[in-house]
mmCIF file of C-alpha atoms in Angstrom:
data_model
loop_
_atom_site.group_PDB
_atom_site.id
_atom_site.type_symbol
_atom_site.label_atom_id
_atom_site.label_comp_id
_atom_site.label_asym_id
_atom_site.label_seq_id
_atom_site.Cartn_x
_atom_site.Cartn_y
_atom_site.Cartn_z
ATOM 1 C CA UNK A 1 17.361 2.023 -10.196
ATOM 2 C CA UNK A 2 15.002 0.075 -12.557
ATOM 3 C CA UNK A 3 13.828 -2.596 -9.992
ATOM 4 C CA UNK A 4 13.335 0.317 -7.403
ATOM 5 C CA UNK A 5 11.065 2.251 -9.191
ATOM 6 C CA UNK A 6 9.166 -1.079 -10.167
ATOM 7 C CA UNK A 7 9.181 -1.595 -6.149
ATOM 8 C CA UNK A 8 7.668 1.360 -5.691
ATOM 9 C CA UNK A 9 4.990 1.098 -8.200
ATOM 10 C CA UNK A 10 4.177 -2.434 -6.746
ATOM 11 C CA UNK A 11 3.984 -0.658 -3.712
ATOM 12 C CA UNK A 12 1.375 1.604 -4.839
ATOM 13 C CA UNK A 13 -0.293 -1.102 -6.614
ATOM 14 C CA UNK A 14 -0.934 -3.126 -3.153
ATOM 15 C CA UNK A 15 -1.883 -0.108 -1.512
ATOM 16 C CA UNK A 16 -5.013 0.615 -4.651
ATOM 17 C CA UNK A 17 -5.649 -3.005 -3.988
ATOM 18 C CA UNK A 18 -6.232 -2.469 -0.760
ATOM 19 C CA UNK A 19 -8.352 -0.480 -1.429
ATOM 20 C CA UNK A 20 -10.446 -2.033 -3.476
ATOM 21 C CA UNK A 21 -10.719 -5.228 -2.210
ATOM 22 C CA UNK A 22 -12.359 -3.117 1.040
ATOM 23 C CA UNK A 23 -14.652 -0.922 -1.426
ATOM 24 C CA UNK A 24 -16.079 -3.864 -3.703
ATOM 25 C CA UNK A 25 -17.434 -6.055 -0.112
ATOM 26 C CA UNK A 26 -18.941 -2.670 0.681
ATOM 27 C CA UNK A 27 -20.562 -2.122 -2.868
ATOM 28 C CA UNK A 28 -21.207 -6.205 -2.685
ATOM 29 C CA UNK A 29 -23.309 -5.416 0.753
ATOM 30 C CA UNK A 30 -24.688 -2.473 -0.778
ATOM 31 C CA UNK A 31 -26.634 -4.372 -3.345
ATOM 32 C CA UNK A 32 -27.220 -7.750 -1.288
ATOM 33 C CA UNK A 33 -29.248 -4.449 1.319
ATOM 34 C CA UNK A 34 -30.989 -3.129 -1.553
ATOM 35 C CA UNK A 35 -32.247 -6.638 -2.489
ATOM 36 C CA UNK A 36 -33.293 -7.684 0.809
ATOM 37 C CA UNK A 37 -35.065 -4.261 0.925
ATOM 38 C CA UNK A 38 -37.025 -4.521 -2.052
ATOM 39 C CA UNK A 39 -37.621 -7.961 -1.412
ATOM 40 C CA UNK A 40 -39.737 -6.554 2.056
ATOM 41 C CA UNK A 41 -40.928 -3.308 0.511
ATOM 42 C CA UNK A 42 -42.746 -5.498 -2.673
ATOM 43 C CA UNK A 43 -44.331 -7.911 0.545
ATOM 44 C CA UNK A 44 -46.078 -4.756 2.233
ATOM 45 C CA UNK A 45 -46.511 -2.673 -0.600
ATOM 46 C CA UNK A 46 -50.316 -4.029 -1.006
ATOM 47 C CA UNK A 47 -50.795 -2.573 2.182
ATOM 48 C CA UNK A 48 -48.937 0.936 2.700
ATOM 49 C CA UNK A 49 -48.574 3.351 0.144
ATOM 50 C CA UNK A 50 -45.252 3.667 -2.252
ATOM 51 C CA UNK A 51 -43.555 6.810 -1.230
ATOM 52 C CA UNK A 52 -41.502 4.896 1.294
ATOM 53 C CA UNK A 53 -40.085 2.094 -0.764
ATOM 54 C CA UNK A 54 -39.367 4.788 -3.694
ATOM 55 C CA UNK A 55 -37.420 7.772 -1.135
ATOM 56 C CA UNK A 56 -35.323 3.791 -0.235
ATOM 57 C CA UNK A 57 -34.618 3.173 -3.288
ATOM 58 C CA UNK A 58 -33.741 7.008 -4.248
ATOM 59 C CA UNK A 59 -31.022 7.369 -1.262
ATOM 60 C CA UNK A 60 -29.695 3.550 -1.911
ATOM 61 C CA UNK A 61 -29.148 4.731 -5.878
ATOM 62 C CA UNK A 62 -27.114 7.646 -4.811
ATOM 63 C CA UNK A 63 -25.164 5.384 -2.513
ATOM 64 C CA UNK A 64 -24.541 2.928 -5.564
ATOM 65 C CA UNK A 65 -23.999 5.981 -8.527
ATOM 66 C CA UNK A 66 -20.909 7.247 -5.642
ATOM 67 C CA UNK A 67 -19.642 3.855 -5.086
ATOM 68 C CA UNK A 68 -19.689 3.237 -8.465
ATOM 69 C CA UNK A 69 -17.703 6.497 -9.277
ATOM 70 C CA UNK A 70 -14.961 5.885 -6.413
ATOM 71 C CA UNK A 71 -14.578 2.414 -7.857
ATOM 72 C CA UNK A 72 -13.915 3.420 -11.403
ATOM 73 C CA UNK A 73 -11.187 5.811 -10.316
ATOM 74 C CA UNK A 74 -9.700 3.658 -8.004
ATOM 75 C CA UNK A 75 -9.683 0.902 -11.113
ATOM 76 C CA UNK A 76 -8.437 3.717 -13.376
ATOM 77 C CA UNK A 77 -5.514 4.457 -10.998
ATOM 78 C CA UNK A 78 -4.715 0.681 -10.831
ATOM 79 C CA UNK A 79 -4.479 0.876 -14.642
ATOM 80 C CA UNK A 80 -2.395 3.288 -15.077
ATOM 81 C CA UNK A 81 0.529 1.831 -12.615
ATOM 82 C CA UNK A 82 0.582 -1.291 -14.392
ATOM 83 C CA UNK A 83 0.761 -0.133 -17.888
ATOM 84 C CA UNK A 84 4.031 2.620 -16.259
ATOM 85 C CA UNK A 85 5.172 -1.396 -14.885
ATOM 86 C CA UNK A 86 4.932 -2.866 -18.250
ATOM 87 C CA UNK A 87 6.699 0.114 -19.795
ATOM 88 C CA UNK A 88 9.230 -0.048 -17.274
ATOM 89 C CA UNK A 89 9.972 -3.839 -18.268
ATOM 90 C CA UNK A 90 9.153 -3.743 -21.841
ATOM 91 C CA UNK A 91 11.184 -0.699 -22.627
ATOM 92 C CA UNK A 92 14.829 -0.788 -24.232
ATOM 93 C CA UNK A 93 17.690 -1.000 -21.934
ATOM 94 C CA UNK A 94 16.253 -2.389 -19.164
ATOM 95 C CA UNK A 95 17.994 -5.857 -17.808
ATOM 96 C CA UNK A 96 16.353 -8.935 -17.709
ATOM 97 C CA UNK A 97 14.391 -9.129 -14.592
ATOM 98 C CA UNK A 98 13.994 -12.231 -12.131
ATOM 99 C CA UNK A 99 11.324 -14.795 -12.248
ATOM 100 C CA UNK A 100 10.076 -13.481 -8.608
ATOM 101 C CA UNK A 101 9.679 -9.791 -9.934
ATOM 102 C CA UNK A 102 7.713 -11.116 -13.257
ATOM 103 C CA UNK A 103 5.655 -13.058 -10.962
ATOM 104 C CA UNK A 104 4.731 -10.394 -8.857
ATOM 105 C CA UNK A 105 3.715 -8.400 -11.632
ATOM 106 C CA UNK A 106 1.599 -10.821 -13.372
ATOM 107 C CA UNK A 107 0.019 -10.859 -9.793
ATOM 108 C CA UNK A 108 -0.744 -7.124 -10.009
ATOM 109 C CA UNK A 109 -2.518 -7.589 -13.814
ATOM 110 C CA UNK A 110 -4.163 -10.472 -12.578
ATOM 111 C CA UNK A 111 -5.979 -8.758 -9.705
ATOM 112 C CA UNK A 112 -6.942 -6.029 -11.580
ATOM 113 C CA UNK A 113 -8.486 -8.136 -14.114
ATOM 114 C CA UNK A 114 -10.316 -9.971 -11.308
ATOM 115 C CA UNK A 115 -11.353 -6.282 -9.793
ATOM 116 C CA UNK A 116 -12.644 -5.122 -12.560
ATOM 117 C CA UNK A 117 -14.785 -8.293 -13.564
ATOM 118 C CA UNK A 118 -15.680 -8.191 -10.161
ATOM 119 C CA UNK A 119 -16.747 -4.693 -10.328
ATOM 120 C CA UNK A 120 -18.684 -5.070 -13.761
ATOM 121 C CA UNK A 121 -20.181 -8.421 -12.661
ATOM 122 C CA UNK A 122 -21.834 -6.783 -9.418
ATOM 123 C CA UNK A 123 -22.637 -3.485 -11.008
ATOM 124 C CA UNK A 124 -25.111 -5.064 -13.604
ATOM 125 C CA UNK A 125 -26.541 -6.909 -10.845
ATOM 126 C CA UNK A 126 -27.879 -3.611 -9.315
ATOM 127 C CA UNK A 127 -28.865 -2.520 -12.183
ATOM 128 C CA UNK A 128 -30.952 -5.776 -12.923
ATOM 129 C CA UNK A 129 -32.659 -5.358 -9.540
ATOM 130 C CA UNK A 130 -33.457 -2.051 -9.935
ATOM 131 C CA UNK A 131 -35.010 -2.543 -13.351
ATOM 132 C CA UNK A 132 -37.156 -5.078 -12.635
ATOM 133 C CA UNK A 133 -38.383 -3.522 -8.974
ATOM 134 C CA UNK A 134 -39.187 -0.339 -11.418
ATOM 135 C CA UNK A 135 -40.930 -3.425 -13.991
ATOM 136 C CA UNK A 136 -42.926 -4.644 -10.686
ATOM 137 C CA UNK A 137 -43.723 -0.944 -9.363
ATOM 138 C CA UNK A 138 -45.539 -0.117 -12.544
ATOM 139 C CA UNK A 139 -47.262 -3.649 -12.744
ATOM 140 C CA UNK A 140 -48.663 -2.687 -9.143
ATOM 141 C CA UNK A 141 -49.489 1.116 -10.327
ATOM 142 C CA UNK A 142 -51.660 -0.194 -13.141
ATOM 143 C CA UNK A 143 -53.413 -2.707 -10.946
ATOM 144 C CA UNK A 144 -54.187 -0.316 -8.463
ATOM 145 C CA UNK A 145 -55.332 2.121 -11.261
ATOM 146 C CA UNK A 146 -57.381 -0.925 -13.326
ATOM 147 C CA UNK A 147 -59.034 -1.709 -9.425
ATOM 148 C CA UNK A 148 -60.066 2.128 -8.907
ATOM 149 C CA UNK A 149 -61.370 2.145 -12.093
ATOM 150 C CA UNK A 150 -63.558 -0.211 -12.607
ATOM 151 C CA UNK A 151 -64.783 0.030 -8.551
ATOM 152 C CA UNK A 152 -64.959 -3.602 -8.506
ATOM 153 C CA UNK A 153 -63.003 -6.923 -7.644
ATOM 154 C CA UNK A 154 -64.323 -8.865 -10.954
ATOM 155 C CA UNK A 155 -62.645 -12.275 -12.153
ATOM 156 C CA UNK A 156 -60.198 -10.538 -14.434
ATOM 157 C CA UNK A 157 -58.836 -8.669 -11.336
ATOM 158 C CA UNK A 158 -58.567 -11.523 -9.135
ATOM 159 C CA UNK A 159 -56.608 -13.515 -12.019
ATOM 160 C CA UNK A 160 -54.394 -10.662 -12.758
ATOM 161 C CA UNK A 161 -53.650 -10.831 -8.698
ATOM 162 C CA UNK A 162 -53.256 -14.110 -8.653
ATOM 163 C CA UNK A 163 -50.267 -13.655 -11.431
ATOM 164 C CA UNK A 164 -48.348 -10.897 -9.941
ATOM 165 C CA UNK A 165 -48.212 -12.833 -6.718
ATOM 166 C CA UNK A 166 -46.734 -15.979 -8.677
ATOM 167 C CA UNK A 167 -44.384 -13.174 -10.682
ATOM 168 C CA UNK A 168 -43.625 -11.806 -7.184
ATOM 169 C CA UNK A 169 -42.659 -15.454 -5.514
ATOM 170 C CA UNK A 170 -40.585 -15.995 -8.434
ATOM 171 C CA UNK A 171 -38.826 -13.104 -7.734
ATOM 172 C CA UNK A 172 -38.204 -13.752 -4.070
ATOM 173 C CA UNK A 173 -36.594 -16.857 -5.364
ATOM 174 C CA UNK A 174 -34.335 -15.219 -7.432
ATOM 175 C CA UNK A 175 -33.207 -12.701 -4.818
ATOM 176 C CA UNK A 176 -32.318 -15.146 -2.115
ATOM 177 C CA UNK A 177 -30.603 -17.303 -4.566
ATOM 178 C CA UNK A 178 -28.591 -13.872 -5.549
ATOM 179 C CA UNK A 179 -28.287 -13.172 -1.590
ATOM 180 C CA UNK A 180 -26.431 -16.533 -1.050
ATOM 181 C CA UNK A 181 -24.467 -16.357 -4.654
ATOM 182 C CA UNK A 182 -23.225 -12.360 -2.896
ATOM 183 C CA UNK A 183 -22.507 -14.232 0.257
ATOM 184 C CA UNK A 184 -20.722 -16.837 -0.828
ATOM 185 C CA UNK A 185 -18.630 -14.195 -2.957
ATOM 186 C CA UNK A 186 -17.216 -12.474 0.311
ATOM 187 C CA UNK A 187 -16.233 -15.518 1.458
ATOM 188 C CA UNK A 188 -14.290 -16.269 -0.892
ATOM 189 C CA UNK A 189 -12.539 -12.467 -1.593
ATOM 190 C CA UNK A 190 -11.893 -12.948 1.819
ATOM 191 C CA UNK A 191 -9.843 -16.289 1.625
ATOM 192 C CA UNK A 192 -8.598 -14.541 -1.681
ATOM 193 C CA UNK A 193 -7.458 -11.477 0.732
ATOM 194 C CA UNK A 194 -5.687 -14.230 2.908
ATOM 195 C CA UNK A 195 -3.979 -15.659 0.055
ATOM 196 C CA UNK A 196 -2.505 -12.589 -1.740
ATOM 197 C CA UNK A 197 -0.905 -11.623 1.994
ATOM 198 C CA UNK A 198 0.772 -15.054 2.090
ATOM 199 C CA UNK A 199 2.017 -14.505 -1.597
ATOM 200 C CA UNK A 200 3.185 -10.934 -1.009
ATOM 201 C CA UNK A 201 4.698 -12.480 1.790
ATOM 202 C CA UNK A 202 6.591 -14.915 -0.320
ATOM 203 C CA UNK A 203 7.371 -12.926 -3.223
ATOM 204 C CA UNK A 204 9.111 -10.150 -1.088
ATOM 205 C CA UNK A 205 11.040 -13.084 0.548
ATOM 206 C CA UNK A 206 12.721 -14.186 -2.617
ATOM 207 C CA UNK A 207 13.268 -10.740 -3.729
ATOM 208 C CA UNK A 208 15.748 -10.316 -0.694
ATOM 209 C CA UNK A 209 17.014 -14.116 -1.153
ATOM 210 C CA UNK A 210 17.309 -14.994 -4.818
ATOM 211 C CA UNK A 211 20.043 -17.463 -3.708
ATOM 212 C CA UNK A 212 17.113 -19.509 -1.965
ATOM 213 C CA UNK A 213 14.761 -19.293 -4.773
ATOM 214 C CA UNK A 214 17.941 -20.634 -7.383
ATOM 215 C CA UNK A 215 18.492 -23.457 -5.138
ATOM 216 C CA UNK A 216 14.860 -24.416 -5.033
ATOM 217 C CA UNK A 217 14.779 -24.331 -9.120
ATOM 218 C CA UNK A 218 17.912 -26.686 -9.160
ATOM 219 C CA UNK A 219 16.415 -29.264 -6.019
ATOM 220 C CA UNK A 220 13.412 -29.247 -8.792
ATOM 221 C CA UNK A 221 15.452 -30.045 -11.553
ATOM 222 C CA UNK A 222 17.279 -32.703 -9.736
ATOM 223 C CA UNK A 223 14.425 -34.299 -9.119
ATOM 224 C CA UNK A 224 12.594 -34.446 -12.244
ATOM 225 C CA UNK A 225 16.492 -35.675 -13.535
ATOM 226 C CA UNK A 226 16.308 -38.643 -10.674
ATOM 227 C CA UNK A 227 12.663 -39.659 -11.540
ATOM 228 C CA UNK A 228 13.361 -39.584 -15.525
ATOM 229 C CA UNK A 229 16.429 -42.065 -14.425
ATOM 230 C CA UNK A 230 14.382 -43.930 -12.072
ATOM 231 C CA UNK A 231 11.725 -44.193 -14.780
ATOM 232 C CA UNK A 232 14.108 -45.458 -17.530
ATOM 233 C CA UNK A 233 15.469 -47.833 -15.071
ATOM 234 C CA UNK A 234 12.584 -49.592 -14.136
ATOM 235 C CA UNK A 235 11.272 -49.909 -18.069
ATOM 236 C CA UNK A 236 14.789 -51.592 -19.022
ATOM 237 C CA UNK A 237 14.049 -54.320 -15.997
ATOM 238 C CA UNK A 238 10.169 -54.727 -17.553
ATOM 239 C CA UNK A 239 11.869 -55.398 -20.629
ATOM 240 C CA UNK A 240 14.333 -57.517 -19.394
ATOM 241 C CA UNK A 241 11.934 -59.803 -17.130
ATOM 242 C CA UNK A 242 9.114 -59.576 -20.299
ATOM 243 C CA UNK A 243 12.093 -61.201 -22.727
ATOM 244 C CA UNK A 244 12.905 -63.456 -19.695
ATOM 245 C CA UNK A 245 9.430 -64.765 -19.195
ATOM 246 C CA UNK A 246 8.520 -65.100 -23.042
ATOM 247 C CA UNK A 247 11.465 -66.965 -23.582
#
């Protein structure tokens, strides 16, 4: 009765997985879009006025504040089945468990841990590029404000220019080196995705064959036996050749 309820929370575990795996690439892309966007809004923006890039930015941070939200309660949910695991295993009365069940639940608090770093690791990344795109809009509202003002293109101007467009190269940099760091993420939560099947795939095999996975453990044990014995073997003969030779 014990291991099937633990079953079926594991169950329910892969499926929130699932789940998330497919909602953090989305929230991933979302913010990799909204870089790439500011990145071309803050190229024409000298040129075209700002309502554009700001409506953009408004329906893109909805997007993010609902992905956000869906992602936290899908993490929440996640929680909560492992701790009702760990009080399933830790409570009194409850049998020893096999090593493939304890695996597979180390599995499920590892990938949550991962999710949620994951999720907190992309999340300030947003909020960094939205922070300083609202840094560079005001920088460009008060030199539009300091040009209409004074009526005339004077030194002063033209070196404050000339710095925001250094500030604003910078910044490309940053955001294509951030574009390739979010690709190169996918890539690799999709090998992870591949990985975890083939696990899954293992784990649930020993589950139904213990047998196999207690005659793997003694092969192992036999040997690491055999190679201690072979070891020991061949450091008597060094001896014996050493005393040999010296003598």
């Amino acid at each position: 009765i014990i291991s099937g309820t633990l079953e079926q929370h594991s169950k329910q575990a892969r499926q929130l997985e699932n789940e998330l795996d497919l909602k953090l690439v989305s929230f991933s892309k979302l913010c990799t879009s909204y870089s790439h966007s500011s990145a071309r809004d803050g190229r024409r923006d000298r040129y075209s006025s700002d309502t554009t890039p700001l409506l953009n930015g408004s329906s893109q941070d909805r997007m993010f504040e609902t992905m956000a939200i869906e992602i936290e309660q899908l993490l929440a949910r996640l929680t909560g089945i492992n701790d009702k695991m760990a009080e399933y295993t830790s409570s009194a009365g409850v049998p020893s468990l096999n090593a493939a069940l304890m695996h597979t639940l180390q599995r499920h608090r590892d990938i949550l841990q991962d999710y949620t770093h994951e999720f907190h690791k992309t999340k300030a990344n947003f909020v960094a590029i939205r922070e300083r795109e609202n840094l560079m809009g005001s920088v460009r509202k008060d030199i539009e404000s300091y040009k209409s003002g004074s009526g005339v293109n004077n030194r002063r101007t033209e070196l404050f220019l000339k710095e925001h467009d250094h500030l604003r190269n910078s910044d490309r940099l940053i955001e294509e080196t951030i574009s390739i760091a979010m690709a190169t993420k996918e890539n690799m939560t999709s090998q992870r995705g591949m990985l975890k099947s083939i696990q899954s795939k293992m784990n649930t095999l020993a589950n139904r064959f213990p047998a196999v996975n207690s005659l793997i453990q003694r092969i192992n044990l036999r040997k690491r036996r055999d190679s201690l014995i072979l070891g020991g073997v061949i450091g008597v003969c060094t001896i014996l050749l050493l005393l040999y030779a010296f003598h």
